Amino acid sequence: METLKCTVFYLLVLVQTLRIQAKVSSIIVFGDSTVDSGNNNHISTILKSNFGPYGRDFVNGQPTGRFSNGRIVTDFISEGFQLRPVIPAYLDSSYSIADFATGVCFASAGTGYDDATSNVLSVMPLRKELEYYKEYQHRLRDYLGTEKAEKIIDESLYLVSMGTNDFLENYYILPYRSSQYSVEGYQHFLGSIARKFIEDLYNLGARKISLGGLPPMGCLPLERATRILYGSGCIEEYNAVARNFNMKLQDLVINLNKELPGIQVVFSNPYDMLLKIIQDPHSFGFESTAKACCATGIFEMGYLCNNYSTSTCKDADKYVFWDSFHPTQKTNGILAKHAISSSLAVFL
């Protein structure tokens, strides 16, 4: 009996120790419009959302530059890790380095792994996001001192989410990359950039990293609308590309965990959960999946989604998508909860 008690005691101590070791001090975000909390407000681009009705369900109904009616996935993840309920944008001067110590977003709406993607709408390329992160590290060391800053850098959870724009706003629209690469070749090209980016983060001290996959991008309202002649269903061609690319990212994660000592990379896959919501919306309390809430819900996002549209829905919680490309706050909450209970659970 005493042996059993001792075993249970040591197991409890081990579990508690693992929890302490796995503690996340901060959430640091890189990516595109699905995770941009307002950086595009502060750069010269037409891709912005710092006006109504964006943000109408955010705190005080404030449009912050998030491409949603309220909070985005990374906000919910931060709250799930018992950090702040919203992650501030690095370029927002109303926040200080003290605010950024527990969470900061470097994402830029419209960007991708490929520099050519960021050029389409003059947004921040991934390398610029990384440059700002290096600047952030210097500021953090000046503010906290080297030892405390390094502890935060080491214990932070790094969320990386992009890739959809590389295909839908670049490869399938513009001739440059599609003339250079087959779809499979382009996926390998993007995968090599993703690898280099994770390696760069690792060399800068990151150890806990979540690499996000692509959603069922053929089910976005905009894509369904542009292929209306083929029916109103999801575009399987695009969904197949997303699934295939996700498999490549999953393989990349496995390899990185083998190759980089001390790193812990997980693959966060929104595809299956979002597709489940789209295919069975009523089980989640939704009514509309093919059309978004804002304006006609077919093709509007950014400046086309504005307060002048009289057709914008009254209750966004009934819609899976807010505009033709981005989920509603309710959908973001569901996706974040799923990520926390699955791929991100190892960091809790």
CSV table of C-alpha atoms in Angstrom, one decimal, residues 192-324:
chain,number,residue,atom,x,y,z
A,192,SER,CA,10.9,24.8,-48.3
A,193,ILE,CA,10.1,28.4,-47.3
A,194,ALA,CA,8.1,27.1,-44.3
A,195,ARG,CA,11.1,24.9,-43.3
A,196,LYS,CA,13.5,27.8,-43.5
A,197,PHE,CA,11.2,30.1,-41.5
A,198,ILE,CA,10.9,27.5,-38.7
A,199,GLU,CA,14.7,27.1,-38.7
A,200,ASP,CA,15.1,30.8,-38.5
A,201,LEU,CA,12.7,31.0,-35.5
A,202,TYR,CA,14.6,28.1,-33.9
A,203,ASN,CA,17.9,29.9,-34.3
A,204,LEU,CA,16.4,33.0,-32.6
A,205,GLY,CA,15.4,30.9,-29.6
A,206,ALA,CA,11.9,29.6,-30.4
A,207,ARG,CA,11.3,26.1,-29.1
A,208,LYS,CA,7.5,25.7,-29.0
A,209,ILE,CA,6.0,26.1,-32.4
A,210,SER,CA,2.6,25.4,-34.0
A,211,LEU,CA,2.6,25.2,-37.8
A,212,GLY,CA,-0.9,25.8,-39.1
A,213,GLY,CA,-2.3,24.0,-42.1
A,214,LEU,CA,-4.7,25.2,-44.8
A,215,PRO,CA,-8.5,25.2,-44.4
A,216,PRO,CA,-10.9,23.7,-47.0
A,217,MET,CA,-10.2,26.7,-49.2
A,218,GLY,CA,-12.6,25.5,-51.9
A,219,CYS,CA,-15.4,26.0,-49.4
A,220,LEU,CA,-14.8,29.7,-48.9
A,221,PRO,CA,-17.8,31.8,-50.1
A,222,LEU,CA,-15.7,33.7,-52.6
A,223,GLU,CA,-14.4,30.6,-54.2
A,224,ARG,CA,-17.8,29.0,-54.4
A,225,ALA,CA,-19.2,32.1,-55.9
A,226,THR,CA,-16.5,32.4,-58.6
A,227,ARG,CA,-17.3,28.8,-59.7
A,228,ILE,CA,-21.1,29.1,-59.6
A,229,LEU,CA,-21.4,27.6,-63.0
A,230,TYR,CA,-20.1,24.4,-61.6
A,231,GLY,CA,-22.7,24.4,-58.8
A,232,SER,CA,-22.8,26.0,-55.4
A,233,GLY,CA,-20.8,23.3,-53.6
A,234,CYS,CA,-17.2,23.4,-52.5
A,235,ILE,CA,-14.5,23.3,-55.1
A,236,GLU,CA,-12.9,19.9,-54.7
A,237,GLU,CA,-9.8,20.8,-56.7
A,238,TYR,CA,-8.9,23.5,-54.2
A,239,ASN,CA,-9.7,21.3,-51.2
A,240,ALA,CA,-7.6,18.5,-52.6
A,241,VAL,CA,-4.6,21.0,-52.9
A,242,ALA,CA,-5.2,22.0,-49.3
A,243,ARG,CA,-5.2,18.4,-48.1
A,244,ASN,CA,-2.1,17.6,-50.1
A,245,PHE,CA,-0.2,20.6,-48.8
A,246,ASN,CA,-1.3,19.8,-45.3
A,247,MET,CA,0.2,16.4,-45.6
A,248,LYS,CA,3.5,17.9,-46.7
A,249,LEU,CA,3.5,20.3,-43.7
A,250,GLN,CA,2.8,17.3,-41.4
A,251,ASP,CA,5.8,15.5,-42.8
A,252,LEU,CA,7.9,18.7,-42.4
A,253,VAL,CA,6.9,18.9,-38.7
A,254,ILE,CA,8.0,15.2,-38.1
A,255,ASN,CA,11.3,15.9,-39.8
A,256,LEU,CA,12.0,19.1,-37.9
A,257,ASN,CA,11.3,17.5,-34.6
A,258,LYS,CA,13.9,14.9,-35.5
A,259,GLU,CA,16.5,17.3,-36.8
A,260,LEU,CA,16.4,20.3,-34.3
A,261,PRO,CA,17.5,19.4,-30.7
A,262,GLY,CA,15.1,20.7,-28.1
A,263,ILE,CA,12.4,21.9,-30.5
A,264,GLN,CA,8.7,20.9,-30.2
A,265,VAL,CA,6.8,21.6,-33.3
A,266,VAL,CA,3.2,20.6,-33.8
A,267,PHE,CA,0.9,20.6,-36.8
A,268,SER,CA,-2.4,22.5,-36.2
A,269,ASN,CA,-4.8,21.4,-38.9
A,270,PRO,CA,-8.0,23.5,-39.2
A,271,TYR,CA,-9.2,21.6,-42.3
A,272,ASP,CA,-11.2,18.8,-40.8
A,273,MET,CA,-12.9,20.8,-38.1
A,274,LEU,CA,-13.9,23.7,-40.4
A,275,LEU,CA,-15.2,21.2,-43.0
A,276,LYS,CA,-17.2,19.4,-40.3
A,277,ILE,CA,-18.8,22.8,-39.4
A,278,ILE,CA,-19.5,23.5,-43.1
A,279,GLN,CA,-21.0,20.1,-43.7
A,280,ASP,CA,-23.1,20.0,-40.6
A,281,PRO,CA,-23.7,23.6,-39.6
A,282,HIS,CA,-26.9,23.1,-37.5
A,283,SER,CA,-25.0,20.9,-35.0
A,284,PHE,CA,-22.9,24.0,-34.2
A,285,GLY,CA,-25.8,26.4,-34.2
A,286,PHE,CA,-25.1,27.9,-37.6
A,287,GLU,CA,-27.6,28.5,-40.4
A,288,SER,CA,-25.5,29.7,-43.3
A,289,THR,CA,-22.3,28.3,-44.8
A,290,ALA,CA,-22.2,29.2,-48.5
A,291,LYS,CA,-22.9,32.8,-47.9
A,292,ALA,CA,-21.1,35.2,-45.4
A,293,CYS,CA,-22.7,37.7,-43.1
A,294,CYS,CA,-21.3,40.9,-44.5
A,295,ALA,CA,-23.1,42.5,-47.5
A,296,THR,CA,-24.3,40.0,-50.0
A,297,GLY,CA,-22.0,37.4,-48.5
A,298,ILE,CA,-20.7,36.2,-51.8
A,299,PHE,CA,-17.6,38.2,-52.8
A,300,GLU,CA,-17.1,41.1,-50.4
A,301,MET,CA,-14.2,41.5,-48.0
A,302,GLY,CA,-12.1,44.5,-47.0
A,303,TYR,CA,-13.5,47.8,-48.3
A,304,LEU,CA,-16.3,46.0,-50.1
A,305,CYS,CA,-17.6,44.9,-46.7
A,306,ASN,CA,-18.7,48.2,-45.2
A,307,ASN,CA,-21.4,50.0,-43.3
A,308,TYR,CA,-23.2,51.1,-46.4
A,309,SER,CA,-24.4,47.6,-47.2
A,310,THR,CA,-28.0,47.2,-46.0
A,311,SER,CA,-27.9,43.4,-46.6
A,312,THR,CA,-25.4,42.6,-43.8
A,313,CYS,CA,-26.9,40.1,-41.5
A,314,LYS,CA,-28.1,41.0,-38.0
A,315,ASP,CA,-26.7,38.0,-36.1
A,316,ALA,CA,-23.3,36.9,-37.2
A,317,ASP,CA,-23.4,33.9,-34.9
A,318,LYS,CA,-25.7,32.2,-37.4
A,319,TYR,CA,-23.0,32.4,-40.1
A,320,VAL,CA,-19.8,30.3,-40.4
A,321,PHE,CA,-18.2,33.1,-42.4
A,322,TRP,CA,-18.1,36.9,-41.7
A,323,ASP,CA,-17.0,38.1,-45.1
A,324,SER,CA,-16.3,36.0,-48.2
